[in-house]
Backbone as ProteinMPNN parsed JSONL, in Angstrom:
{"seq_chain_A": "MSVAEVLAASALFRAMDDAQLERIAGVATVERYPAETTLFRQGDPVASLYVVDKGAVRLTGDVRLWSREVTLPSLVAIAEAGDAFGWSALIEPHIATLTAESIGACELVGINGQALHRLLDDDPRMGYKVMTAVARLLARRLEATRRSIMAAQAMDVDRQPLPF", "coords_chain_A": {"N_chain_A": [[63.526, 91.537, 91.343], [64.925, 89.761, 88.622], [67.704, 87.428, 88.394], [69.159, 87.861, 86.028], [68.399, 90.513, 85.492], [69.548, 91.841, 87.676], [72.237, 91.392, 87.107], [72.428, 92.771, 84.646], [72.198, 95.368, 85.518], [74.6, 95.871, 86.652], [77.928, 97.244, 86.521], [79.803, 95.471, 85.659], [78.553, 93.64, 83.973], [76.91, 95.022, 82.214], [77.32, 95.416, 79.477], [76.535, 93.143, 78.227], [74.435, 91.144, 76.074], [70.959, 90.05, 76.074], [70.862, 87.216, 75.817], [73.455, 86.464, 76.578], [73.435, 87.395, 79.229], [71.504, 85.681, 80.323], [72.836, 83.219, 80.116], [74.922, 83.626, 81.919], [73.423, 84.068, 84.237], [72.529, 81.506, 84.579], [74.582, 80.193, 85.905], [74.601, 81.269, 88.335], [73.6, 82.142, 91.705], [71.182, 83.293, 94.084], [72.095, 84.791, 97.049], [71.731, 85.254, 100.513], [72.667, 87.218, 103.285], [73.114, 87.812, 106.77], [73.583, 90.817, 108.781], [76.945, 91.927, 109.319], [78.375, 89.661, 108.428], [81.124, 87.734, 107.488], [82.186, 87.272, 104.299], [84.42, 86.448, 102.883], [87.917, 86.336, 103.701], [90.851, 88.357, 103.376], [93.344, 86.732, 101.6], [92.092, 84.27, 101.617], [90.87, 81.452, 99.66], [88.858, 82.151, 96.787], [85.779, 81.415, 95.438], [83.547, 82.432, 94.177], [82.256, 85.127, 92.241], [80.734, 88.184, 93.033], [77.719, 90.114, 92.794], [76.154, 92.889, 94.092], [72.831, 92.987, 95.055], [70.928, 93.905, 96.956], [71.478, 95.914, 99.853], [74.744, 96.279, 101.376], [78.301, 95.812, 101.125], [81.278, 95.754, 102.919], [84.562, 96.345, 101.96], [87.718, 95.591, 102.923], [91.237, 96.024, 103.487], [94.183, 94.603, 104.836], [96.62, 96.566, 106.118], [99.999, 96.599, 106.5], [101.866, 97.98, 109.032], [104.555, 99.626, 110.588], [105.75, 97.462, 111.735], [105.945, 93.942, 111.289], [104.1, 92.571, 112.79], [102.055, 94.324, 113.286], [99.059, 95.23, 111.979], [96.673, 97.105, 110.145], [93.334, 97.16, 109.621], [91.998, 98.494, 106.768], [89.577, 100.502, 105.243], [88.643, 100.002, 101.943], [86.645, 100.047, 99.988], [83.071, 100.412, 99.617], [80.787, 98.18, 98.585], [77.88, 98.506, 96.828], [74.418, 98.309, 95.686], [74.471, 96.904, 92.484], [77.216, 96.934, 92.325], [80.234, 95.012, 91.901], [82.23, 92.42, 93.352], [84.921, 90.266, 94.456], [86.432, 89.418, 92.328], [88.63, 87.803, 92.185], [87.822, 85.21, 91.923], [87.795, 84.718, 89.255], [90.388, 84.947, 88.341], [93.523, 83.467, 88.415], [95.669, 83.312, 91.263], [93.197, 82.756, 92.445], [92.795, 83.919, 94.969], [91.702, 85.894, 97.643], [92.094, 89.387, 97.648], [91.185, 91.264, 99.319], [89.171, 91.702, 102.305], [85.776, 90.802, 102.681], [82.789, 91.919, 104.047], [79.423, 91.835, 105.105], [77.533, 94.754, 105.636], [74.967, 95.501, 106.585], [72.031, 93.447, 106.572], [72.115, 91.647, 103.546], [71.588, 91.028, 100.024], [72.883, 89.079, 97.554], [74.093, 88.305, 94.262], [75.648, 85.46, 93.555], [78.194, 84.253, 91.539], [79.428, 81.411, 90.147], [82.814, 81.078, 89.843], [84.466, 79.292, 88.301], [82.617, 78.167, 86.506], [81.721, 80.491, 85.215], [84.101, 81.281, 84.02], [84.421, 79.214, 82.141], [82.218, 79.798, 80.472], [83.072, 82.263, 79.459], [85.361, 81.491, 78.093], [84.167, 79.978, 76.095], [82.776, 81.865, 74.646], [84.331, 84.204, 73.189], [83.861, 86.968, 72.666], [82.093, 87.734, 74.677], [83.765, 87.126, 76.788], [85.81, 89.016, 76.368], [84.386, 91.413, 76.833], [83.627, 91.107, 79.554], [86.129, 90.775, 80.842], [87.343, 93.207, 80.232], [85.698, 94.912, 81.702], [86.31, 93.897, 84.247], [88.981, 94.666, 84.405], [88.655, 97.457, 84.538], [87.339, 97.608, 87.009], [89.375, 96.605, 88.669], [91.3, 98.627, 88.355], [89.995, 100.786, 89.596], [89.786, 99.756, 92.22], [92.479, 99.431, 92.86], [93.368, 102.091, 92.93], [91.755, 103.004, 95.042], [92.751, 101.391, 97.089], [95.385, 102.299, 97.204], [94.967, 104.915, 98.11], [93.867, 104.326, 100.615], [96.02, 103.077, 101.912], [97.839, 105.197, 101.969], [96.438, 106.971, 103.623], [96.427, 105.48, 105.967], [99.045, 105.699, 106.66], [99.206, 108.261, 107.446], [99.416, 110.192, 105.407], [98.774, 112.164, 102.494], [97.564, 111.441, 99.127], [99.503, 112.506, 97.513], [101.795, 112.067, 98.756], [102.467, 113.756, 100.842], [102.98, 114.919, 104.165], [100.196, 114.84, 106.355], [98.577, 117.656, 107.793], [98.548, 118.269, 111.291]], "CA_chain_A": [[64.315, 91.555, 90.122], [65.516, 88.473, 88.277], [69.171, 87.408, 88.426], [69.636, 88.509, 84.799], [68.208, 91.958, 85.649], [70.581, 92.313, 88.614], [73.498, 91.398, 86.354], [72.362, 93.833, 83.634], [72.343, 96.659, 86.196], [75.96, 96.011, 87.184], [78.943, 97.723, 85.585], [80.564, 94.329, 85.157], [77.834, 92.876, 82.95], [75.932, 95.823, 81.464], [77.567, 95.354, 78.027], [76.061, 91.852, 77.726], [73.089, 91.094, 75.51], [70.048, 89.243, 76.887], [71.253, 85.803, 75.775], [74.656, 86.325, 77.412], [73.01, 87.552, 80.626], [70.81, 84.46, 80.733], [73.844, 82.169, 80.31], [75.616, 83.921, 83.184], [72.44, 83.824, 85.302], [72.436, 80.055, 84.743], [75.643, 79.7, 86.816], [74.542, 82.18, 89.493], [72.593, 81.886, 92.734], [70.892, 84.407, 94.983], [72.58, 84.472, 98.391], [71.335, 86.249, 101.518], [73.542, 87.202, 104.457], [72.758, 88.768, 107.822], [74.566, 91.878, 109.052], [78.265, 91.611, 109.872], [78.826, 88.337, 108.012], [82.337, 87.735, 106.674], [82.024, 86.421, 103.118], [85.764, 85.88, 102.747], [88.987, 87.164, 104.266], [92.044, 88.558, 102.558], [94.193, 85.542, 101.632], [91.275, 83.062, 101.448], [90.47, 81.112, 98.292], [87.573, 82.737, 96.405], [85.152, 80.582, 94.421], [82.455, 83.138, 93.516], [82.219, 86.56, 91.969], [79.455, 88.636, 93.564], [77.11, 91.39, 92.437], [75.231, 93.279, 95.149], [71.471, 93.335, 94.66], [70.392, 94.738, 98.034], [72.391, 96.045, 100.984], [76.094, 96.763, 101.091], [79.411, 94.98, 101.603], [82.497, 96.514, 103.215], [85.789, 95.715, 101.467], [88.857, 96.126, 103.661], [92.535, 95.39, 103.29], [95.106, 94.712, 105.965], [97.811, 97.351, 105.805], [101.081, 96.373, 107.465], [102.493, 99.235, 109.421], [106.003, 99.632, 110.737], [106.19, 96.161, 112.219], [105.206, 92.861, 110.641], [103.032, 92.124, 113.678], [101.019, 95.337, 113.388], [98.292, 95.479, 110.759], [95.543, 97.993, 110.312], [92.332, 96.935, 108.584], [91.685, 99.784, 106.163], [88.461, 100.478, 104.306], [89.005, 100.26, 100.553], [85.434, 100.396, 99.242], [81.774, 99.875, 100.019], [80.079, 97.678, 97.409], [76.434, 98.692, 96.982], [73.623, 97.732, 94.596], [75.081, 96.978, 91.163], [78.676, 96.792, 92.396], [80.763, 93.65, 91.9], [83.453, 92.159, 94.108], [85.298, 88.855, 94.403], [86.977, 89.153, 90.998], [89.669, 86.767, 92.291], [87.236, 83.935, 91.498], [88.044, 84.577, 87.816], [91.794, 85.105, 87.989], [94.429, 82.693, 89.268], [95.491, 82.034, 91.947], [91.874, 82.717, 93.083], [92.99, 84.276, 96.376], [91.124, 87.208, 97.938], [93.024, 90.478, 97.921], [90.537, 92.074, 100.353], [88.164, 91.031, 103.129], [84.42, 91.263, 102.365], [81.847, 91.717, 105.149], [78.154, 92.535, 104.932], [77.356, 95.844, 106.602], [73.662, 95.132, 107.116], [71.557, 92.297, 105.81], [72.305, 91.917, 102.123], [71.244, 90.011, 99.041], [73.918, 89.09, 96.524], [74.099, 87.284, 93.226], [76.949, 84.79, 93.54], [78.43, 83.607, 90.249], [80.51, 80.445, 90.256], [83.944, 81.558, 89.053], [84.901, 78.304, 87.301], [81.587, 78.065, 85.468], [81.769, 81.727, 84.435], [85.326, 81.224, 83.206], [84.122, 78.348, 80.991], [81.356, 80.563, 79.561], [83.885, 83.296, 78.803], [86.212, 80.787, 77.128], [83.331, 79.523, 74.979], [82.286, 83.038, 73.901], [85.399, 85.189, 73.343], [83.347, 88.349, 72.715], [81.603, 87.923, 76.033], [84.959, 87.125, 77.627], [86.478, 90.31, 76.22], [83.58, 92.428, 77.52], [83.709, 90.922, 81.011], [87.483, 91.026, 81.335], [87.556, 94.656, 80.157], [85.019, 95.47, 82.875], [87.098, 93.5, 85.422], [90.167, 95.535, 84.422], [88.211, 98.762, 85.058], [87.103, 97.404, 88.437], [90.687, 96.492, 89.325], [91.935, 99.951, 88.362], [89.34, 101.577, 90.653], [90.142, 99.202, 93.53], [93.888, 99.724, 93.088], [93.446, 103.49, 93.353], [91.165, 103.094, 96.384], [93.692, 100.759, 98.013], [96.521, 103.219, 97.354], [94.512, 105.997, 98.985], [93.701, 103.767, 101.954], [97.359, 102.883, 102.478], [98.411, 106.511, 102.26], [95.736, 107.499, 104.789], [96.89, 104.72, 107.131], [100.382, 106.167, 106.992], [99.054, 109.692, 107.752], [99.899, 110.994, 104.291], [97.789, 112.234, 101.423], [97.98, 110.666, 97.967], [100.678, 113.111, 96.89], [102.888, 111.723, 99.65], [102.777, 114.892, 101.709], [102.456, 114.679, 105.511], [98.956, 115.522, 106.656], [98.737, 118.598, 108.904], [97.871, 117.881, 112.541]], "C_chain_A": [[64.872, 90.151, 89.863], [67.041, 88.574, 88.358], [69.729, 88.115, 87.192], [69.487, 90.025, 84.893], [69.228, 92.563, 86.603], [71.917, 92.411, 87.886], [73.53, 92.544, 85.353], [72.564, 95.209, 84.248], [73.753, 96.89, 86.726], [76.93, 96.482, 86.106], [79.696, 96.56, 84.945], [79.882, 93.633, 83.98], [76.903, 93.703, 82.078], [76.151, 95.798, 79.953], [77.067, 94.044, 77.406], [74.691, 91.991, 77.069], [72.244, 90.136, 76.355], [70.452, 87.773, 76.934], [72.485, 85.557, 76.645], [74.309, 86.435, 78.89], [72.322, 86.294, 81.136], [71.793, 83.311, 80.948], [74.582, 82.385, 81.63], [74.677, 83.656, 84.36], [72.295, 82.327, 85.583], [73.49, 79.466, 85.66], [75.698, 80.551, 88.082], [73.451, 81.735, 90.459], [72.371, 83.163, 93.533], [71.303, 83.964, 96.383], [72.206, 85.614, 99.33], [72.217, 86.079, 102.742], [73.037, 88.192, 105.496], [73.867, 89.807, 107.996], [75.835, 91.291, 109.657], [78.717, 90.177, 109.596], [80.086, 88.491, 107.169], [82.143, 86.755, 105.526], [83.34, 85.724, 102.777], [86.75, 86.87, 103.331], [90.13, 87.276, 103.263], [92.929, 87.322, 102.722], [93.43, 84.237, 101.488], [91.102, 82.739, 99.967], [89.078, 81.701, 98.018], [87.0, 81.927, 95.244], [84.086, 81.327, 93.622], [82.752, 84.611, 93.346], [80.835, 87.012, 92.408], [79.033, 89.963, 92.944], [76.085, 91.69, 93.527], [73.883, 93.624, 94.537], [70.88, 94.292, 95.691], [71.388, 94.763, 99.181], [73.753, 96.538, 100.536], [77.123, 95.841, 101.737], [80.638, 95.862, 101.759], [83.695, 95.699, 102.732], [86.975, 96.381, 102.158], [90.121, 95.354, 103.316], [93.384, 95.592, 104.519], [96.362, 95.428, 105.506], [98.839, 97.083, 106.896], [101.755, 97.702, 107.755], [103.986, 99.0, 109.635], [106.558, 98.297, 111.188], [105.367, 95.094, 111.516], [104.026, 92.394, 111.486], [101.861, 93.097, 113.71], [100.35, 95.519, 112.027], [97.11, 96.362, 111.109], [94.527, 97.672, 109.223], [91.865, 98.29, 108.056], [90.567, 99.625, 105.145], [88.964, 100.84, 102.906], [87.78, 100.719, 99.768], [84.21, 99.836, 99.95], [81.082, 99.459, 98.719], [78.585, 97.755, 97.692], [75.727, 98.117, 95.752], [74.28, 97.98, 93.236], [76.585, 96.801, 91.157], [79.068, 95.316, 92.451], [82.005, 93.581, 92.776], [83.72, 90.659, 94.062], [85.851, 88.449, 93.05], [88.041, 88.061, 91.024], [89.138, 85.393, 91.904], [87.499, 83.669, 90.024], [89.523, 84.479, 87.458], [92.672, 84.333, 88.975], [95.339, 83.63, 90.04], [94.186, 81.923, 92.731], [91.955, 82.963, 94.59], [92.498, 85.703, 96.594], [92.206, 88.23, 98.253], [92.479, 91.421, 98.99], [89.636, 91.172, 101.19], [86.809, 91.64, 102.799], [83.487, 90.898, 103.51], [80.563, 92.482, 104.863], [78.044, 93.604, 106.011], [76.029, 95.646, 107.334], [73.262, 93.851, 106.411], [71.701, 92.623, 104.325], [71.876, 90.724, 101.283], [72.216, 90.162, 97.884], [73.6, 88.055, 95.458], [75.518, 86.734, 93.21], [77.098, 84.014, 92.244], [79.633, 82.686, 90.401], [81.639, 80.83, 89.304], [84.392, 80.589, 87.977], [83.898, 78.194, 86.161], [81.566, 79.314, 84.593], [82.987, 81.737, 83.519], [85.1, 80.353, 81.972], [83.235, 79.068, 79.977], [82.157, 81.594, 78.776], [84.843, 82.682, 77.787], [85.425, 80.385, 75.887], [82.84, 80.668, 74.099], [83.303, 84.162, 74.061], [84.926, 86.645, 73.376], [82.826, 88.67, 74.107], [82.793, 87.991, 77.001], [85.693, 88.456, 77.578], [85.716, 91.397, 76.978], [83.723, 92.32, 79.039], [85.108, 91.253, 81.512], [87.871, 92.506, 81.21], [86.909, 95.34, 81.35], [85.756, 95.115, 84.155], [88.35, 94.379, 85.525], [89.808, 96.927, 84.943], [87.978, 98.687, 86.568], [88.419, 97.344, 89.204], [91.393, 97.844, 89.405], [91.325, 100.829, 89.456], [89.744, 101.077, 92.039], [91.613, 99.475, 93.855], [94.064, 101.161, 93.564], [92.872, 103.659, 94.756], [92.094, 102.49, 97.427], [94.892, 101.673, 98.262], [96.154, 104.367, 98.285], [94.369, 105.528, 100.429], [95.057, 103.582, 102.643], [97.982, 104.222, 102.85], [97.744, 107.12, 103.495], [96.203, 106.786, 106.053], [98.275, 105.165, 107.57], [100.403, 107.668, 107.239], [99.65, 110.582, 106.666], [98.78, 111.099, 103.273], [98.347, 111.512, 100.2], [99.162, 111.271, 97.218], [101.915, 112.925, 97.743], [103.394, 112.898, 100.472], [102.241, 114.583, 103.1], [101.162, 115.476, 105.713], [99.174, 116.481, 107.818], [97.954, 118.097, 110.126], [97.563, 119.094, 113.363]], "O_chain_A": [[65.245, 89.446, 90.801], [67.597, 89.672, 88.387], [70.678, 88.892, 87.305], [70.359, 90.755, 84.421], [69.72, 93.667, 86.372], [72.641, 93.395, 88.033], [74.55, 93.221, 85.222], [73.047, 96.121, 83.578], [74.068, 97.983, 87.197], [76.772, 96.16, 84.929], [80.169, 96.667, 83.814], [80.552, 93.1, 83.095], [76.167, 93.137, 81.269], [75.23, 96.134, 79.208], [77.165, 93.857, 76.193], [73.889, 92.843, 77.452], [72.769, 89.483, 77.257], [70.387, 87.152, 77.995], [72.553, 84.561, 77.364], [74.816, 85.671, 79.711], [72.545, 85.889, 82.277], [71.609, 82.51, 81.864], [74.835, 81.433, 82.368], [75.092, 83.083, 85.368], [71.974, 81.933, 86.704], [73.32, 78.35, 86.15], [76.696, 80.558, 88.803], [72.506, 81.043, 90.079], [73.261, 84.006, 93.641], [70.907, 82.894, 96.846], [72.347, 86.788, 98.987], [72.484, 84.962, 103.186], [72.584, 89.283, 105.151], [74.95, 89.68, 107.424], [75.804, 90.306, 110.396], [79.366, 89.554, 110.437], [80.112, 89.293, 106.236], [81.958, 85.558, 105.745], [83.355, 84.545, 102.424], [86.474, 88.064, 103.446], [90.335, 86.401, 102.421], [93.229, 86.912, 103.844], [94.041, 83.193, 101.26], [91.175, 83.627, 99.118], [88.228, 81.741, 98.908], [87.64, 81.771, 94.205], [83.746, 80.913, 92.513], [83.4, 85.247, 94.177], [79.856, 86.3, 92.18], [79.861, 90.812, 92.616], [75.247, 90.848, 93.847], [73.794, 94.442, 93.621], [70.388, 95.365, 95.338], [72.06, 93.768, 99.454], [73.902, 97.132, 99.468], [76.859, 95.187, 102.746], [80.996, 96.619, 100.856], [83.827, 94.518, 103.053], [87.208, 97.579, 101.998], [90.075, 94.193, 102.909], [93.313, 96.634, 105.17], [97.076, 94.956, 104.62], [98.577, 97.314, 108.076], [102.155, 98.437, 106.852], [104.598, 98.226, 108.898], [107.752, 98.044, 111.025], [104.205, 95.328, 111.183], [103.051, 91.872, 110.946], [100.768, 92.717, 114.13], [100.992, 95.911, 111.052], [96.619, 96.354, 112.238], [94.799, 97.878, 108.041], [91.39, 99.13, 108.82], [90.601, 98.734, 104.296], [89.628, 101.859, 102.719], [87.858, 101.661, 98.979], [84.3, 98.917, 100.764], [80.824, 100.297, 97.855], [78.083, 97.164, 98.648], [76.362, 97.515, 94.886], [74.603, 99.115, 92.886], [77.177, 96.546, 90.108], [78.331, 94.483, 92.979], [82.736, 94.562, 92.921], [82.851, 89.877, 93.676], [85.758, 87.286, 92.658], [88.326, 87.455, 89.991], [89.922, 84.498, 91.587], [87.436, 82.521, 89.582], [89.871, 83.981, 86.388], [92.583, 84.514, 90.189], [95.743, 84.661, 89.503], [94.08, 81.066, 93.609], [91.276, 82.305, 95.379], [92.831, 86.609, 95.829], [93.121, 87.963, 99.033], [93.205, 92.27, 99.508], [89.375, 90.026, 100.827], [86.696, 92.857, 102.652], [83.394, 89.736, 103.904], [80.602, 93.634, 104.432], [78.419, 93.378, 107.161], [75.989, 95.628, 108.565], [74.079, 93.238, 105.724], [71.438, 93.749, 103.903], [71.81, 89.588, 101.752], [72.353, 91.241, 97.308], [72.926, 87.059, 95.718], [76.469, 87.448, 92.894], [76.234, 83.212, 91.89], [80.727, 83.134, 90.744], [81.435, 80.899, 88.092], [84.673, 81.005, 86.853], [84.279, 78.134, 84.992], [81.412, 79.219, 83.375], [82.898, 82.16, 82.366], [85.536, 80.709, 80.876], [83.461, 78.971, 78.77], [81.946, 81.776, 77.577], [85.11, 83.276, 76.742], [85.938, 80.441, 74.769], [82.521, 80.457, 72.928], [83.168, 84.99, 74.962], [85.537, 87.472, 74.053], [83.086, 89.745, 74.647], [82.816, 88.814, 77.916], [86.142, 88.968, 78.603], [86.321, 92.207, 77.682], [83.915, 93.325, 79.724], [85.249, 91.948, 82.518], [88.659, 92.999, 82.017], [87.496, 96.243, 81.945], [85.829, 95.938, 85.067], [88.731, 94.786, 86.623], [90.574, 97.515, 85.706], [88.37, 99.587, 87.311], [88.559, 97.96, 90.261], [92.014, 98.163, 90.419], [92.046, 101.535, 90.161], [90.016, 101.878, 92.933], [91.951, 99.724, 95.012], [94.824, 101.419, 94.497], [93.442, 104.382, 95.573], [92.213, 103.02, 98.532], [95.357, 101.804, 99.394], [96.943, 104.746, 99.15], [94.716, 106.257, 101.358], [95.208, 103.9, 103.822], [98.58, 104.363, 103.917], [98.422, 107.724, 104.325], [96.358, 107.418, 107.099], [98.633, 105.018, 108.739], [101.467, 108.287, 107.245], [100.299, 111.588, 106.954], [97.926, 110.215, 103.196], [99.477, 111.025, 100.23], [99.76, 110.607, 96.372], [102.954, 113.539, 97.497], [104.586, 113.015, 100.758], [101.145, 114.035, 103.217], [101.054, 116.629, 105.295], [99.901, 116.142, 108.752], [96.847, 117.573, 110.002], [96.995, 118.976, 114.449]]}, "name": "protein", "num_of_chains": 1, "seq": "MSVAEVLAASALFRAMDDAQLERIAGVATVERYPAETTLFRQGDPVASLYVVDKGAVRLTGDVRLWSREVTLPSLVAIAEAGDAFGWSALIEPHIATLTAESIGACELVGINGQALHRLLDDDPRMGYKVMTAVARLLARRLEATRRSIMAAQAMDVDRQPLPF"}
């Protein structure tokens, strides 16, 4: 599949027309990673937005428990073919809110965040479409993170203690 085809299959870019997809593909590269590779850690600067072409990426967040010294890495999501992650590359301060690690060998389309931001500034309609899709992605990740935190604290999402 071409880079533009990978982008077109993703929820983040499926509203783009062919010309817009080609412009975005122009600032993207295909990146391959072996299993168990850390792409970035929570708190790291993020320069690229990624779309999964092949394989899967585990997205985890560090949940602080009762003590500041105790953290629990909690699974938030698994990004699979067509899924996007690394949205922090588009939004200041460009700091990762989760850790991303390849589960098995994977192939990703990495999109330079600064270059994509310039494209979105130059084409406000494209910018609106992408940022609306990013907002949907953030809403899903926020809900997944909330569920992960509640599970880490042995509670369900309605804040009821789980039966043991």
